[in-house]
Each structure stands twice: as structure tokens, then as C-alpha cells.
Short mmCIF file of C-alpha atoms in Angstrom, two decimals:
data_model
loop_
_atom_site.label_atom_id
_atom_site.label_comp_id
_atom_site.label_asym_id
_atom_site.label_seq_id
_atom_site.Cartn_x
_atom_site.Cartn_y
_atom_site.Cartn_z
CA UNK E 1 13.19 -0.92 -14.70
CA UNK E 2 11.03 -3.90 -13.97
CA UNK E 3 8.25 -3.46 -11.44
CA UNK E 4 6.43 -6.01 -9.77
CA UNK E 5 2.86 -5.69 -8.04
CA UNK E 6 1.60 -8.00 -5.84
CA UNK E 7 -2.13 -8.75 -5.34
CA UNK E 8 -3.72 -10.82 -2.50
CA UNK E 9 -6.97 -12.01 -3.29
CA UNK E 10 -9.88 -14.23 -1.58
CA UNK E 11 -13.03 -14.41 -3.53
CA UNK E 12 -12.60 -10.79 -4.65
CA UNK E 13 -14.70 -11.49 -7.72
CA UNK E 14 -16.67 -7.83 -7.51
CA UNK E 15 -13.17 -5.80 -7.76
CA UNK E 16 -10.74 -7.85 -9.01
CA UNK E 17 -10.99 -6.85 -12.85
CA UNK E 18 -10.88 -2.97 -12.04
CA UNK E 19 -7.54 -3.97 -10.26
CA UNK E 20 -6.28 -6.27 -13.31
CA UNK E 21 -7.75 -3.57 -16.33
CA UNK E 22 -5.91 -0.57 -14.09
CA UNK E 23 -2.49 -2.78 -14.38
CA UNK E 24 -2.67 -3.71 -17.89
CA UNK E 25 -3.67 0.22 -19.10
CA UNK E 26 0.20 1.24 -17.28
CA UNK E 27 1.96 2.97 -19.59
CA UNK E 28 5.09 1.31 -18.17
CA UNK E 29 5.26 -1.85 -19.72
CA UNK E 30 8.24 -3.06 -18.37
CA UNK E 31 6.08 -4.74 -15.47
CA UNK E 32 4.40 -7.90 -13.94
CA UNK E 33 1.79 -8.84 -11.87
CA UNK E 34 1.95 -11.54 -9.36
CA UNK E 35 -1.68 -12.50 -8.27
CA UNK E 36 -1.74 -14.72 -5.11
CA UNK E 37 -4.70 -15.92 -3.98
CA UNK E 38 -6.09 -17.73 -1.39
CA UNK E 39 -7.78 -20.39 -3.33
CA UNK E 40 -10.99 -18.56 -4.14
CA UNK E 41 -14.70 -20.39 -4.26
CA UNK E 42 -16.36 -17.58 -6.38
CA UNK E 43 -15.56 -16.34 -9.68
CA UNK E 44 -12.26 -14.63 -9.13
CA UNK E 45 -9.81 -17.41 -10.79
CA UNK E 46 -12.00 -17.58 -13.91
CA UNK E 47 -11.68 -13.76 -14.20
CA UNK E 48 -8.03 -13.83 -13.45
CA UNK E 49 -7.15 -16.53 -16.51
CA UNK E 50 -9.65 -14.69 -18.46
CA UNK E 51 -6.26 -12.12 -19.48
CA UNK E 52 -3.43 -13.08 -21.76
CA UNK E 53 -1.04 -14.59 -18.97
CA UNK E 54 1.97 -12.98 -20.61
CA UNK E 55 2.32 -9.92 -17.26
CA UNK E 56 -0.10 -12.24 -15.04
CA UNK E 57 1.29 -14.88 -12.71
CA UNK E 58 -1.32 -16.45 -10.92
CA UNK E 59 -0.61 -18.53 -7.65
CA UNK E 60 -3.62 -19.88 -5.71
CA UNK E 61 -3.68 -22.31 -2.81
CA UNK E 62 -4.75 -22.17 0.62
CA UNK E 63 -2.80 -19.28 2.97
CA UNK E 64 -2.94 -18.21 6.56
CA UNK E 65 -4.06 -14.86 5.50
CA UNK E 66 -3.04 -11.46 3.50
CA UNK E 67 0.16 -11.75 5.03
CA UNK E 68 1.28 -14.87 4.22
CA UNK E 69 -0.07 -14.35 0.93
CA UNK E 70 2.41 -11.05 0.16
CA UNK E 71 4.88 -13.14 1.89
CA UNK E 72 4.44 -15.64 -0.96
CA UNK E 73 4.91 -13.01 -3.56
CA UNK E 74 7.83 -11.52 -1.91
CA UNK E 75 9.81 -14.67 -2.61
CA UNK E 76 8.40 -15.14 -6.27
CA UNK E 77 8.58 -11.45 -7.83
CA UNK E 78 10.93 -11.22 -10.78
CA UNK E 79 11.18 -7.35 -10.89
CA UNK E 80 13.35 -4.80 -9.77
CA UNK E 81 11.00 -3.43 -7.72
CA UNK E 82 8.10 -4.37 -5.76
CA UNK E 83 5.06 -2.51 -4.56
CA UNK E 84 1.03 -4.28 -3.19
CA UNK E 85 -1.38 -3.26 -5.29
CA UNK E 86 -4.93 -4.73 -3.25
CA UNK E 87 -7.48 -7.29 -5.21
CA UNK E 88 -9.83 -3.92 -4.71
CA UNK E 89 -7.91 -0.79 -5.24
CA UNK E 90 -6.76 0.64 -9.01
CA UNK E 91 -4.15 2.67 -9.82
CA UNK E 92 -5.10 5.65 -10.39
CA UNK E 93 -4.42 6.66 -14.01
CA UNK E 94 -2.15 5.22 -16.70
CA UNK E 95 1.03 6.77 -15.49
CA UNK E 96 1.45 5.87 -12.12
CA UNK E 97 3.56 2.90 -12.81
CA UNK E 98 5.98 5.43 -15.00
CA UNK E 99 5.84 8.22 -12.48
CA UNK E 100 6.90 5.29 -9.81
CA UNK E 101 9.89 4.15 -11.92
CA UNK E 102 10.96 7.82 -12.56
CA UNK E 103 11.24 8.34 -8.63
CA UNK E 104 13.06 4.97 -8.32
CA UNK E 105 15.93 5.80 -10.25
CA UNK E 106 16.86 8.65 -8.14
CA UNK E 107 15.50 6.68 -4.60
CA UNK E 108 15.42 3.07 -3.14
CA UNK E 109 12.22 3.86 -1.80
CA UNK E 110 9.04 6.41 -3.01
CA UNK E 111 5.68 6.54 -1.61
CA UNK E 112 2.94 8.74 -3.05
CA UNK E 113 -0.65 10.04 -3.16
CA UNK E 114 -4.01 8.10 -2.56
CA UNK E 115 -7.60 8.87 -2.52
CA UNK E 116 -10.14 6.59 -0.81
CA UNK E 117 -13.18 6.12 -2.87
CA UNK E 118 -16.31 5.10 -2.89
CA UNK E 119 -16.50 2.36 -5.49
CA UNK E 120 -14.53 2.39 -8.47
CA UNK E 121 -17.17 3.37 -11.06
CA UNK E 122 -18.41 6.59 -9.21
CA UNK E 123 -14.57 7.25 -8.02
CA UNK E 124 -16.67 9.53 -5.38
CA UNK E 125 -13.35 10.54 -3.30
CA UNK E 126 -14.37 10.09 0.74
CA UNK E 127 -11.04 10.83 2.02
CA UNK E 128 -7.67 11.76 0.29
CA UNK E 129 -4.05 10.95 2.01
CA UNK E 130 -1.70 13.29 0.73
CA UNK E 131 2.45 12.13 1.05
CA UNK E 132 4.75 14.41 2.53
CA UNK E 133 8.30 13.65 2.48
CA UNK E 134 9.94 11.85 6.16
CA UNK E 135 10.39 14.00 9.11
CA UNK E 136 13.63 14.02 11.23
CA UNK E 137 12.12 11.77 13.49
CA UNK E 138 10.31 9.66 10.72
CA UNK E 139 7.49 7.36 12.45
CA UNK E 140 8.02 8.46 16.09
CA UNK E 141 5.96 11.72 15.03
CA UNK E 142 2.90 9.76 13.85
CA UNK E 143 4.13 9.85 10.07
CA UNK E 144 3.75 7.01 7.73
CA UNK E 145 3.37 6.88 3.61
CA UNK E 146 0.08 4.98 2.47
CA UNK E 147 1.26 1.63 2.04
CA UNK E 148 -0.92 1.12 -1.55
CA UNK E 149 1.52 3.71 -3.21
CA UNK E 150 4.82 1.95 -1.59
CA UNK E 151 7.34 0.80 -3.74
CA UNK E 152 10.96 -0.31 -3.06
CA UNK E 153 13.83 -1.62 -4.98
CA UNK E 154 14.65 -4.98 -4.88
CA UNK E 155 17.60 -4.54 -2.34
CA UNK E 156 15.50 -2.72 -0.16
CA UNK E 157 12.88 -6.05 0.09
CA UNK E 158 15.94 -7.94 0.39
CA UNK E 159 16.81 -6.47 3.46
CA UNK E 160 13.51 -5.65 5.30
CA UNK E 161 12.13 -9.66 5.15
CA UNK E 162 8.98 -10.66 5.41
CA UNK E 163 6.05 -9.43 6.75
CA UNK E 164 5.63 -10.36 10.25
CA UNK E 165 2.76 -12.72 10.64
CA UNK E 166 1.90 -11.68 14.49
CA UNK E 167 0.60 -8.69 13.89
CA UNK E 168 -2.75 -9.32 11.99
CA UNK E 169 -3.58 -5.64 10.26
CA UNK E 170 -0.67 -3.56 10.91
CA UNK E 171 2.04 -5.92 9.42
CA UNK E 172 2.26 -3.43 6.66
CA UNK E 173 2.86 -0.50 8.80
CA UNK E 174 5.92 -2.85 10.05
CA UNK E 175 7.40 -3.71 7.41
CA UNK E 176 7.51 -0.39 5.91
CA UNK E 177 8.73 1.22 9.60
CA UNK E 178 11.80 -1.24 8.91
CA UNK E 179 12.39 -0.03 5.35
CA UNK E 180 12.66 3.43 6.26
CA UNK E 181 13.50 3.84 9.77
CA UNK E 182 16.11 0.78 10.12
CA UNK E 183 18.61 0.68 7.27
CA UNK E 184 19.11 4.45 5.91
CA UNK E 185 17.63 3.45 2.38
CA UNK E 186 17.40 6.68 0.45
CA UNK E 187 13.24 8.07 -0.24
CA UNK E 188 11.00 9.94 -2.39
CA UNK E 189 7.64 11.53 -2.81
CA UNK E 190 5.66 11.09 -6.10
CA UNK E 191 3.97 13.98 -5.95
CA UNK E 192 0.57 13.12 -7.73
CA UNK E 193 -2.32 10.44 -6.78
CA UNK E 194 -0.90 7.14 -7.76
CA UNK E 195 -3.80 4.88 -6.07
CA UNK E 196 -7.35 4.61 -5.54
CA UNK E 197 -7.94 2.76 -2.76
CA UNK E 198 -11.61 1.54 -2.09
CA UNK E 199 -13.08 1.97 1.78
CA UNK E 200 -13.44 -0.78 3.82
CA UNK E 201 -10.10 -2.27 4.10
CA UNK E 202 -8.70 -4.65 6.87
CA UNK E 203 -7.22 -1.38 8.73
CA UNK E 204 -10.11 1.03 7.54
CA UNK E 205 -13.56 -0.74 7.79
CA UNK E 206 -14.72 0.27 11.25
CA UNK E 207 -14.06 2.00 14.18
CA UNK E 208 -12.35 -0.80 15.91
CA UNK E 209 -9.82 -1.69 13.23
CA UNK E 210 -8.27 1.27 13.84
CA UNK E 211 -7.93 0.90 17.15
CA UNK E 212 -5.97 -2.37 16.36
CA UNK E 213 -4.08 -0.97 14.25
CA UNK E 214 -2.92 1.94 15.79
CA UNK E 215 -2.13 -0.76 18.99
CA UNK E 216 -0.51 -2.64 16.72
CA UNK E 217 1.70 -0.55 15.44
CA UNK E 218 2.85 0.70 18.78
CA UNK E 219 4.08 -2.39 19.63
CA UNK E 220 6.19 -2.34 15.87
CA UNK E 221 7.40 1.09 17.35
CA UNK E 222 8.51 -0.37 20.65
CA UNK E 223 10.04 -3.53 19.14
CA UNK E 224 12.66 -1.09 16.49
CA UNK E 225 12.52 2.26 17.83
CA UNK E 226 12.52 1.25 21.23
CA UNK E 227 8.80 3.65 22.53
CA UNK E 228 7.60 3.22 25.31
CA UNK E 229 4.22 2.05 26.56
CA UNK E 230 2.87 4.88 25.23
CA UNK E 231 4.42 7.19 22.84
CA UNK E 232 3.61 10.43 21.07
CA UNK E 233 2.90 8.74 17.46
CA UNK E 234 0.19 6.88 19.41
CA UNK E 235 -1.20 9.96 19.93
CA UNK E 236 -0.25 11.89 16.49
CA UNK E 237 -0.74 9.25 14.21
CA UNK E 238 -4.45 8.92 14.09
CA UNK E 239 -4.72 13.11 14.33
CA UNK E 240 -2.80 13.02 11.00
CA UNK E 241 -5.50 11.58 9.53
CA UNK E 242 -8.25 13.81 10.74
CA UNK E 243 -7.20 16.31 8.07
CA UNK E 244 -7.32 13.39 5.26
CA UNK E 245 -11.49 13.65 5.79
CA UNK E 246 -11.64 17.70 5.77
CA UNK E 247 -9.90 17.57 2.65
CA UNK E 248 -12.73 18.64 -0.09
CA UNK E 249 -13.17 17.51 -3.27
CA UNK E 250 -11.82 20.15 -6.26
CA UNK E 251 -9.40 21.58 -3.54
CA UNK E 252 -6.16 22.00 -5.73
CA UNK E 253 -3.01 19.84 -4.58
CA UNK E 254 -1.66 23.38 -2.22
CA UNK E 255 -4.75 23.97 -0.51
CA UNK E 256 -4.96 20.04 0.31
CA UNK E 257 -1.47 20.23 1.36
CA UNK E 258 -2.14 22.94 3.58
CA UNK E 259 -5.20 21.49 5.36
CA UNK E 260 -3.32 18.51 6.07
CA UNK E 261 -0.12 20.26 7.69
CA UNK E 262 2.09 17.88 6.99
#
């Protein structure tokens, strides 16, 4: 099975080469990665055409954003599957991409672990999101898989569509609410870290992103599940998370699992 990974980028010169070397060390290598970016002023195209161009497509031109950019790469993948791998995230060893095909042979859909680090030379773990497989109610109890480890088969992208480009950091959350919640596409759990996803993300970097987000995707909720102005996942959502930050380094994968109750 071919997989494809997409990568936004926008002058993303400090991270990008932990993201490219993490790609090219897969043991999978039935794979390709589509680099779009947003027509960088630093150094990130010179590192990007720095590697053999044989699993690296590289697209840059102006965009209206990370959204637009994945929306790009949605229509130019070649794979038969498709996941977003960010300009400063890695996966997290050699085998994710194998462990990722394994679960899609059996799935149209599998999500996974992810820890949130530090930096990616330290890999000082700050927070760890732990899958759990989808509740009867799926996203109207506050559940969600971490988008970084979210891969689908091509049928599945086919379906969903783009990302929607009015909602500015939760578009993700949207787009995989539709691929789970709207079409009864079969899903998975990898059970095993498959990303490391650095801090400071569009949805993650301070307080008030996640506020945004989490308004956001109420209004995804409202649009295809039909919530109301409020909603319990408005509520539940966030307190997931709570148990992400308890979660202390060396705890084995049960006792994480535990704290997390979920």
C-alpha cells in the first residue's frame, strides 16, 4: 500500500529536516511525500531540494494558509492513503509508517498515539495523547483522534472533500468529524506512539487558541451532528485533555491509559 504524507510549510527552516530525515528513515518504502509550501523567504526550499527528489514532491507558491495548502495536496497525492505529517513534527520511530499500513488493510480509517515534545533533539515529552478507539456517540462525547497520527484510504478522502477554509484552526477537527461521524467508514487504533508532535502549534500555542478551537469546533458539531448552542463535547472535550498533562513520563502504556480514562 502506497501512503502519502502531506506537509505544509512557511519558512519552517528550523524543523523542516527532522520532519524530512523522520520520512525517509520509514521502514515502509512504499511511500511519498508531498511538501507544499507557501513560498518560503528563508532557507526551507534549499533544504527541501537538498534530498534525492525520488519520494519528495515539492510544490511552493503563494496560499491562503495551512488549509489551502493541505487542500492543494489533497488533489495532488498519488497514494492509497493519505495522512498530514506538520513541517515541525517527526514520526516517531521507523515503523510508524508500517504499523499505519498494517491497520489500513483491516480499516478505512486508523488514528494512533502522539507525544508533544519539547524540541526534537531533547524529545523531552510535555504532554502525551493516548488513542482510544470511537465511542457510541463518537465526537458528541468530547472524543477526537490526534489529527498528526490520522490516516485514511483514498476513498475515504474522496468522500470527506476538502478542508473547509472558514474555520481557521479547527478545519482539521472538521474534516476528520466528517470522516468518521458522516459516512460509516470502518476505524482503527494503532496502538503505539506514531508521532511526535512539537508544542506550539496553530491549535496548541496559547491559551486563547484553544478557546478558538474548541468554538470552532462546536460550530463543525452543530453544522453535521446537529448540537446545539452549547453541547456536552464543549464541555468534555477540553477535560479529555486534562489527563494528557498528568500523564508522567516512564508511566507504561496501562497506567497512561488508565489516567486518561478514555
Amino acid at each position: 500500500m502506497k501512503i502519502s504524507i502531506l506537509t505544509v510549510c512557511w519558512n519552517s527552516a528550523a524543523t523542516i529536516r527532522h520532519t524530512i530525515d523522520s520520512f525517509l528513515a520509514q521502514d515502509h518504502g512504499d511511500k511519498e511525500l508531498v511538501v507544499i509550501d507557501g513560498n518560503s523567504s528563508d532557507e526551507t526550499l534549499p533544504i527541501v531540494r537538498s534530498y534525492p527528489p525520488d519520494q519528495i514532491r515539492l510544490i511552493s507558491e503563494p496560499d491562503s494558509g495551512m488549509y489551502d495548502a493541505l487542500n492543494k495536496g489533497l488533489r495532488l497525492y498519488t497514494g492509497d492513503a493519505v495522512g498530514v505529517l506538520n513541517s515541525d513534527d517527526c514520526f516517531h520511530d521507523r515503523t510508524a509508517l508500517r504499523r499505519i499500513s498494517a491497520g489500513l488493510e483491516t480499516a478505512d480509517i486508523v488514528h494512533g498515539d502522539l507525544d508533544f515534545v519539547e524540541d526534537h533533539l531533547s524529545k523531552r515529552v510535555v504532554r502525551r495523547w493516548r488513542a482510544a478507539a470511537r465511542p457510541a456517540k463518537g465526537f458528541r462525547t468530547g472524543w477526537m483522534p490526534a489529527h498528526p497520527t490520522f490516516y485514511v484510504r483514498r476513498k475515504v478522502a474522496d468522500a470527506v472533500g476538502a478542508f473547509d477554509l472558514s474555520l481557521k484552526v479547527a478545519s482539521d477537527y472538521d474534516w476528520m468529524l466528517r470522516a468518521v461521524e458522516l459516512h460509516g467508514f470502518s476505524s482503527v487504533v494503532v496502538d503505539c506512539v506514531l508521532v511526535d508532535m512539537m508544542v506550539g502549534g496553530a491549535s496548541t500555542k496559547n491559551f486563547r487558541s484553544h478557546i478558538e478551537h474548541n468554538i470552532e469546533a462546536l460550530q463543525s458539531r452543530r453544522r453535521w451532528l446537529g448540537s446545539g448552542l452549547i453541547d456536552y463535547a464543549l464541555v468534555a472535550k477540553p477535560a479529555r485533555k486534562i489527563g494528557q498533562f498528568l500523564t508522567k513520563r516512564g508511566q507504561s502504556k496501562s497506567q497512561a491509559r488508565a489516567s486518561l480514562r478514555i
